[in-house]
Short mmCIF file of C-alpha atoms and ligand atoms in Angstrom, two decimals:
data_model
loop_
_atom_site.label_atom_id
_atom_site.label_comp_id
_atom_site.label_asym_id
_atom_site.label_seq_id
_atom_site.Cartn_x
_atom_site.Cartn_y
_atom_site.Cartn_z
CA MET A 1 15.54 0.72 20.42
CA ALA A 2 13.62 1.86 17.36
CA THR A 3 10.89 4.44 18.01
CA GLY A 4 8.50 5.34 15.17
CA ILE A 5 8.33 5.69 11.41
CA GLU A 6 7.76 9.23 10.11
CA VAL A 7 7.75 8.83 6.35
CA ALA A 8 5.82 6.57 3.98
CA VAL A 9 6.35 6.05 0.25
CA LEU A 10 3.23 5.29 -1.79
CA PRO A 11 4.03 4.14 -5.33
CA VAL A 12 1.07 5.26 -7.47
CA ALA A 13 2.61 5.52 -10.94
CA GLY A 14 1.17 2.27 -12.36
CA MET A 15 -1.13 2.28 -15.38
CA GLY A 16 -3.78 0.04 -13.83
CA THR A 17 -3.99 -2.19 -16.88
CA ARG A 18 -5.96 -4.88 -15.04
CA MET A 19 -8.75 -2.35 -14.46
CA LEU A 20 -9.06 -0.99 -18.02
CA PRO A 21 -11.11 0.67 -19.38
CA ALA A 22 -12.01 2.16 -15.95
CA THR A 23 -8.43 3.44 -15.65
CA LYS A 24 -8.26 5.03 -19.11
CA ALA A 25 -8.81 8.54 -17.72
CA VAL A 26 -9.05 7.91 -13.95
CA PRO A 27 -6.09 6.67 -11.87
CA LYS A 28 -6.82 3.26 -10.37
CA GLU A 29 -6.04 4.74 -6.94
CA MET A 30 -9.02 7.07 -7.42
CA LEU A 31 -11.56 4.32 -8.13
CA PRO A 32 -13.95 3.99 -5.19
CA ILE A 33 -14.36 1.15 -2.77
CA LEU A 34 -17.73 2.22 -1.34
CA ASP A 35 -17.51 6.01 -0.93
CA ARG A 36 -13.75 6.43 -0.60
CA PRO A 37 -11.12 6.23 -3.33
CA LEU A 38 -8.60 3.43 -2.93
CA ILE A 39 -5.75 5.84 -2.08
CA GLN A 40 -7.69 7.04 0.98
CA TYR A 41 -7.51 3.62 2.64
CA ALA A 42 -3.71 3.54 2.41
CA ILE A 43 -3.38 7.16 3.57
CA ASP A 44 -5.64 6.60 6.59
CA GLU A 45 -3.75 3.43 7.49
CA ALA A 46 -0.45 5.36 7.29
CA LEU A 47 -1.74 8.24 9.45
CA GLU A 48 -3.05 5.78 12.05
CA ALA A 49 0.46 4.29 12.22
CA GLY A 50 1.95 7.70 13.03
CA ILE A 51 3.21 8.63 9.55
CA ARG A 52 3.57 12.40 9.12
CA GLU A 53 5.13 12.64 5.66
CA VAL A 54 3.63 10.96 2.62
CA VAL A 55 5.69 10.63 -0.56
CA LEU A 56 3.59 9.89 -3.63
CA VAL A 57 5.60 8.41 -6.49
CA THR A 58 3.31 9.29 -9.32
CA ALA A 59 3.15 9.72 -13.11
CA ARG A 60 1.66 11.87 -15.85
CA GLY A 61 -2.11 11.91 -15.86
CA LYS A 62 -2.50 11.08 -12.17
CA ASP A 63 -2.81 14.58 -10.70
CA SER A 64 -6.26 13.85 -9.29
CA ILE A 65 -4.57 11.86 -6.51
CA GLU A 66 -2.84 15.03 -5.32
CA ASP A 67 -6.06 17.01 -5.69
CA HIS A 68 -7.82 14.50 -3.47
CA LEU A 69 -5.37 15.22 -0.62
CA ASP A 70 -5.61 19.01 -1.05
CA THR A 71 -8.34 21.50 -0.12
CA ALA A 72 -11.32 21.92 -2.46
CA PRO A 73 -12.37 25.53 -1.68
CA GLU A 74 -15.36 25.82 -4.05
CA LEU A 75 -16.79 22.47 -3.00
CA GLU A 76 -16.26 23.17 0.69
CA ARG A 77 -17.85 26.64 0.40
CA THR A 78 -20.89 25.25 -1.41
CA LEU A 79 -21.38 22.48 1.16
CA GLU A 80 -21.07 25.06 3.93
CA ILE A 81 -23.67 27.41 2.39
CA ARG A 82 -26.05 24.49 1.93
CA GLY A 83 -25.57 23.32 5.51
CA ARG A 84 -24.31 19.88 4.46
CA ALA A 85 -22.23 19.38 7.62
CA ARG A 86 -21.72 15.63 7.27
CA GLU A 87 -20.49 15.84 3.69
CA LEU A 88 -18.30 18.83 4.52
CA GLU A 89 -16.69 16.89 7.35
CA SER A 90 -16.04 13.90 5.05
CA VAL A 91 -14.33 16.18 2.51
CA ARG A 92 -12.23 18.01 5.12
CA ALA A 93 -11.09 14.70 6.62
CA THR A 94 -9.25 13.89 3.37
CA ARG A 95 -7.06 17.00 3.53
CA LEU A 96 -3.61 16.36 4.97
CA PRO A 97 -1.77 18.92 7.14
CA PRO A 98 0.20 21.56 5.18
CA GLY A 99 3.57 20.32 3.97
CA SER A 100 2.94 16.66 4.63
CA VAL A 101 2.55 15.46 1.03
CA VAL A 102 5.44 15.36 -1.41
CA SER A 103 4.89 14.20 -4.94
CA ILE A 104 7.58 12.87 -7.24
CA ARG A 105 7.23 11.66 -10.81
CA GLN A 106 8.59 8.30 -11.80
CA GLN A 107 9.45 9.30 -15.34
CA GLU A 108 9.69 5.77 -16.74
CA PRO A 109 7.94 2.54 -15.67
CA LEU A 110 11.12 0.71 -14.64
CA GLY A 111 9.65 -1.29 -11.78
CA LEU A 112 8.57 -1.04 -8.14
CA GLY A 113 12.18 -0.85 -6.93
CA HIS A 114 12.81 2.10 -9.22
CA ALA A 115 9.63 3.82 -7.99
CA VAL A 116 10.77 3.50 -4.36
CA TRP A 117 14.27 4.73 -5.28
CA CYS A 118 12.72 7.88 -6.81
CA ALA A 119 11.79 8.88 -3.23
CA ARG A 120 15.36 8.59 -1.89
CA HIS A 121 16.10 12.31 -1.42
CA VAL A 122 12.95 12.86 0.62
CA VAL A 123 13.41 9.71 2.69
CA GLY A 124 17.06 10.51 3.41
CA ARG A 125 18.76 8.21 5.92
CA ARG A 126 15.61 7.37 7.85
CA PRO A 127 13.78 4.05 8.11
CA PHE A 128 10.61 4.34 6.05
CA ALA A 129 7.36 2.57 5.24
CA VAL A 130 6.14 1.55 1.80
CA LEU A 131 2.42 1.02 1.20
CA LEU A 132 1.15 -0.31 -2.11
CA PRO A 133 -2.37 1.13 -2.26
CA ASP A 134 -3.56 -1.73 -4.53
CA ASP A 135 -3.38 -3.92 -1.46
CA LEU A 136 -6.27 -2.77 0.70
CA VAL A 137 -5.82 -4.30 4.15
CA ALA A 138 -9.06 -4.20 6.12
CA GLY A 139 -8.97 -4.56 9.88
CA SER A 140 -8.44 -2.62 13.06
CA PRO A 141 -5.81 -1.77 14.17
CA GLY A 142 -4.48 -1.26 10.65
CA CYS A 143 -1.72 -3.42 9.22
CA LEU A 144 0.95 -0.70 9.31
CA LEU A 145 0.26 0.21 12.94
CA GLN A 146 0.60 -3.48 13.87
CA MET A 147 3.89 -3.55 11.98
CA VAL A 148 5.28 -0.38 13.59
CA GLU A 149 4.56 -1.88 17.01
CA ALA A 150 6.33 -5.12 16.10
CA TRP A 151 9.20 -3.22 14.50
CA ARG A 152 9.85 -1.29 17.73
CA GLU A 153 11.07 -4.64 19.06
CA THR A 154 12.82 -6.05 15.98
CA GLY A 155 14.26 -2.95 14.27
CA GLY A 156 15.70 -3.60 10.81
CA ASN A 157 13.38 -4.55 7.97
CA LEU A 158 9.86 -5.90 8.31
CA VAL A 159 7.49 -7.05 5.56
CA ALA A 160 3.86 -8.09 5.89
CA VAL A 161 3.32 -11.67 4.71
CA GLU A 162 0.44 -14.05 4.18
CA GLU A 163 0.09 -17.58 2.88
CA VAL A 164 -1.06 -17.90 -0.71
CA PRO A 165 -2.18 -21.03 -2.59
CA PRO A 166 0.77 -22.79 -4.28
CA GLU A 167 -0.39 -21.83 -7.78
CA ARG A 168 -0.29 -18.11 -6.87
CA THR A 169 3.42 -17.78 -5.95
CA GLY A 170 4.14 -16.36 -9.41
CA SER A 171 2.26 -13.17 -8.49
CA TYR A 172 4.26 -12.25 -5.39
CA GLY A 173 7.58 -11.82 -3.68
CA ILE A 174 8.01 -15.08 -1.75
CA MET A 175 10.12 -15.45 1.40
CA SER A 176 12.27 -18.29 2.54
CA PRO A 177 11.36 -18.70 6.23
CA GLY A 178 13.67 -19.21 9.20
CA ALA A 179 12.77 -19.33 12.88
CA SER A 180 9.34 -18.09 13.97
CA ARG A 181 8.38 -16.31 17.19
CA GLY A 182 4.73 -15.35 17.53
CA ARG A 183 3.75 -13.38 14.45
CA LEU A 184 7.37 -12.83 13.39
CA THR A 185 9.36 -15.12 11.09
CA GLU A 186 12.96 -14.57 10.21
CA VAL A 187 13.51 -13.97 6.48
CA LEU A 188 16.35 -16.07 5.05
CA GLY A 189 15.72 -15.29 1.40
CA LEU A 190 13.37 -13.45 -0.96
CA VAL A 191 12.53 -14.24 -4.57
CA GLU A 192 10.26 -12.27 -6.89
CA LYS A 193 7.41 -14.14 -8.55
CA PRO A 194 8.83 -17.70 -8.53
CA ARG A 195 7.06 -20.52 -10.36
CA PRO A 196 5.33 -22.83 -7.85
CA GLU A 197 7.96 -25.57 -8.24
CA GLU A 198 10.74 -23.06 -7.47
CA ALA A 199 9.04 -21.20 -4.61
CA PRO A 200 10.83 -21.54 -1.23
CA SER A 201 7.48 -21.36 0.61
CA ARG A 202 3.94 -20.08 0.18
CA LEU A 203 4.59 -17.00 2.32
CA ALA A 204 3.94 -14.02 0.07
CA VAL A 205 5.01 -10.46 0.76
CA ILE A 206 2.04 -8.11 0.50
CA GLY A 207 2.24 -4.39 -0.08
CA ARG A 208 3.34 -3.20 3.36
CA TYR A 209 7.00 -2.75 4.21
CA ILE A 210 9.18 -1.08 6.84
CA LEU A 211 12.65 -0.69 5.35
CA GLN A 212 16.05 0.64 6.26
CA PRO A 213 17.53 3.40 4.09
CA GLU A 214 20.34 1.10 2.89
CA VAL A 215 17.82 -0.45 0.50
CA MET A 216 18.01 2.83 -1.47
CA ASP A 217 21.78 2.31 -1.97
CA VAL A 218 21.13 -1.16 -3.44
CA LEU A 219 18.30 0.15 -5.62
CA GLY A 220 20.67 2.87 -6.88
CA GLN A 221 22.67 0.17 -8.67
CA HIS A 222 19.69 -0.19 -11.05
CA ARG A 223 20.04 -3.94 -11.48
CA ARG A 224 17.21 -5.55 -13.42
CA GLY A 225 15.44 -8.62 -12.09
CA ALA A 226 12.24 -10.56 -12.82
CA GLY A 227 10.40 -9.24 -15.88
CA GLY A 228 13.37 -6.99 -16.75
CA GLU A 229 12.29 -4.58 -14.00
CA ILE A 230 14.18 -3.06 -11.06
CA GLN A 231 12.62 -5.10 -8.27
CA LEU A 232 12.21 -4.03 -4.65
CA THR A 233 12.33 -7.72 -3.71
CA ASP A 234 15.86 -8.15 -5.14
CA ALA A 235 17.16 -5.07 -3.30
CA MET A 236 15.61 -6.23 -0.02
CA ALA A 237 17.17 -9.67 -0.49
CA GLU A 238 20.63 -8.06 -0.40
CA LEU A 239 20.00 -6.74 3.12
CA ILE A 240 19.32 -10.21 4.56
CA GLY A 241 22.16 -11.18 6.87
CA ARG A 242 23.38 -7.56 7.07
CA GLN A 243 20.36 -6.26 9.01
CA PRO A 244 17.51 -7.87 10.97
CA PHE A 245 14.81 -8.97 8.51
CA HIS A 246 11.43 -10.40 9.47
CA GLY A 247 8.13 -11.37 7.91
CA PHE A 248 5.08 -10.28 9.89
CA ALA A 249 1.81 -12.23 9.94
CA PHE A 250 -0.65 -9.35 10.25
CA THR A 251 -4.24 -9.56 11.47
CA GLY A 252 -6.77 -8.41 8.90
CA THR A 253 -7.93 -9.18 5.39
CA ARG A 254 -5.97 -8.17 2.33
CA HIS A 255 -7.87 -7.40 -0.86
CA ASP A 256 -6.11 -7.15 -4.23
CA CYS A 257 -7.72 -3.94 -5.46
CA GLY A 258 -5.70 -3.92 -8.67
CA SER A 259 -8.11 -6.52 -10.06
CA VAL A 260 -11.84 -6.52 -10.83
CA LEU A 261 -12.50 -9.58 -8.66
CA GLY A 262 -10.51 -8.15 -5.75
CA THR A 263 -12.31 -4.78 -5.84
CA THR A 264 -15.68 -6.53 -6.10
CA ILE A 265 -14.99 -8.67 -3.03
CA ALA A 266 -13.49 -5.70 -1.13
CA THR A 267 -16.61 -3.65 -1.86
CA LEU A 268 -18.86 -6.40 -0.58
CA ALA A 269 -16.73 -7.19 2.48
CA LEU A 270 -16.44 -3.56 3.53
CA ALA A 271 -20.15 -2.91 2.92
CA LEU A 272 -20.96 -5.75 5.34
CA GLU A 273 -18.91 -3.92 8.00
CA ARG A 274 -20.88 -0.70 7.59
CA PRO A 275 -24.01 -0.34 9.74
CA ASP A 276 -25.60 2.01 7.17
CA LEU A 277 -25.14 -0.48 4.30
CA ALA A 278 -24.99 -3.98 5.77
CA PRO A 279 -28.73 -4.60 6.34
CA ALA A 280 -29.67 -3.69 2.75
CA VAL A 281 -26.75 -5.67 1.28
CA ARG A 282 -27.69 -8.71 3.35
CA ALA A 283 -31.33 -8.40 2.32
CA TRP A 284 -30.30 -8.21 -1.35
CA ALA A 285 -28.01 -11.23 -0.94
CA ALA A 286 -30.74 -13.26 0.81
CA GLU A 287 -33.02 -12.65 -2.13
CA HIS A 288 -30.55 -13.12 -4.98
CA LEU A 289 -27.86 -15.54 -3.79
CA PRO A 290 -28.67 -19.25 -3.49
C1 G1P B 1 4.53 -6.20 -6.03
C2 G1P B 1 5.87 -6.76 -5.56
C3 G1P B 1 5.69 -8.17 -5.00
C4 G1P B 1 4.62 -8.16 -3.91
C5 G1P B 1 3.31 -7.56 -4.44
C6 G1P B 1 2.30 -7.40 -3.33
O1 G1P B 1 4.12 -6.93 -7.16
O2 G1P B 1 6.80 -6.75 -6.62
O3 G1P B 1 6.91 -8.64 -4.48
O4 G1P B 1 4.41 -9.48 -3.45
O5 G1P B 1 3.53 -6.26 -5.01
O6 G1P B 1 1.06 -6.97 -3.81
P1 G1P B 1 3.01 -6.37 -8.18
O7 G1P B 1 1.69 -6.68 -7.57
O8 G1P B 1 3.25 -4.91 -8.35
O9 G1P B 1 3.23 -7.16 -9.46
#
C-alpha cells in the first residue's frame, strides 16, 4: 500500500501575461493575496501534506521566488532589534528547512508537460505531486493533504477535479469519467482544452496532481499537443489503463489566481475568513454594495 509523497514539483516559469503589467518586473507567484505571496499558499499546502522536497521549475527573472523561501538576515536582524516579534515570526515561517528547495530553469516555454519533465532527475523513480500555484485552493485540510489520504488507498495517479460550466471546458484538461465511489471517479480519458461540443464531460482537472514517475518517460518523448505545446494532460492520458487513475472531488474553493478577476475574488474570500480583516471588509461592503 502506498505511504506518502515526499517531493512536489511547482512549475513557476510562466510569464503571467494575464496579469500584465503587474508581472512586468514581479513574478506572478510573488503577487500578494492579502499579506502572503501566491507561492506561499502552494508551499504551505504542500508542507501540510507531508512534502519535504520542493522542486521549483523556474525561469529567468523569477529569482525573487527563491529569495522568498530563503533567510533574509538583514530584515530579520532589524525586526529583532526593533522588537517586532510578530513580523519576525511571519518572516521566519516562510523559510524552508536547509536543502529542501531545488530550483531548475525551464530554458524554453515549451508547455506544462515540458516544465514537469525538467524536474525528472530530482524526482527520480518516486511518485510525486505537482501543484500549479496559480490555482489557489482555499480550505482546511488543504487539497493536497486530502489527495494524499485518498491516494494511500488508490495508489497510481490522482488528479483534483471540479465541475466547470460547459463554456469553460476550453480552459482545462477535461476527464472522461468512469465509475465513481465517494469522492473518487475512475478516469477513462483525458483531453486538453476541448471545445464544449467535443468535451467528454464538464469535469476539469485543476492544478493538483499525484503522479507516477512513468509520466516522465512519456514526457521525454517530447510530443506536441494542444497549442503546439508539450502537454502534461497528453502524457497522463497514456498512463490510463496501465496504472490506476482517478479524479478526486476535493473539498474547498479553487481560485484562478492567474487572472485579475480570480485574484480579486480570492482576496475578498480570504479576507472574509480572517478575524482581523473580516469585520472591516463586511462594514465596507454593507456601505458600498447594493
Ligand atoms: C493547465 C493544464 C490544464 C489544467 C489547468 C488547471 O492549464 O494544462 O490541463 O486544467 O492548468 O489550472 P493552464 O491553466 O496552464 O492553461
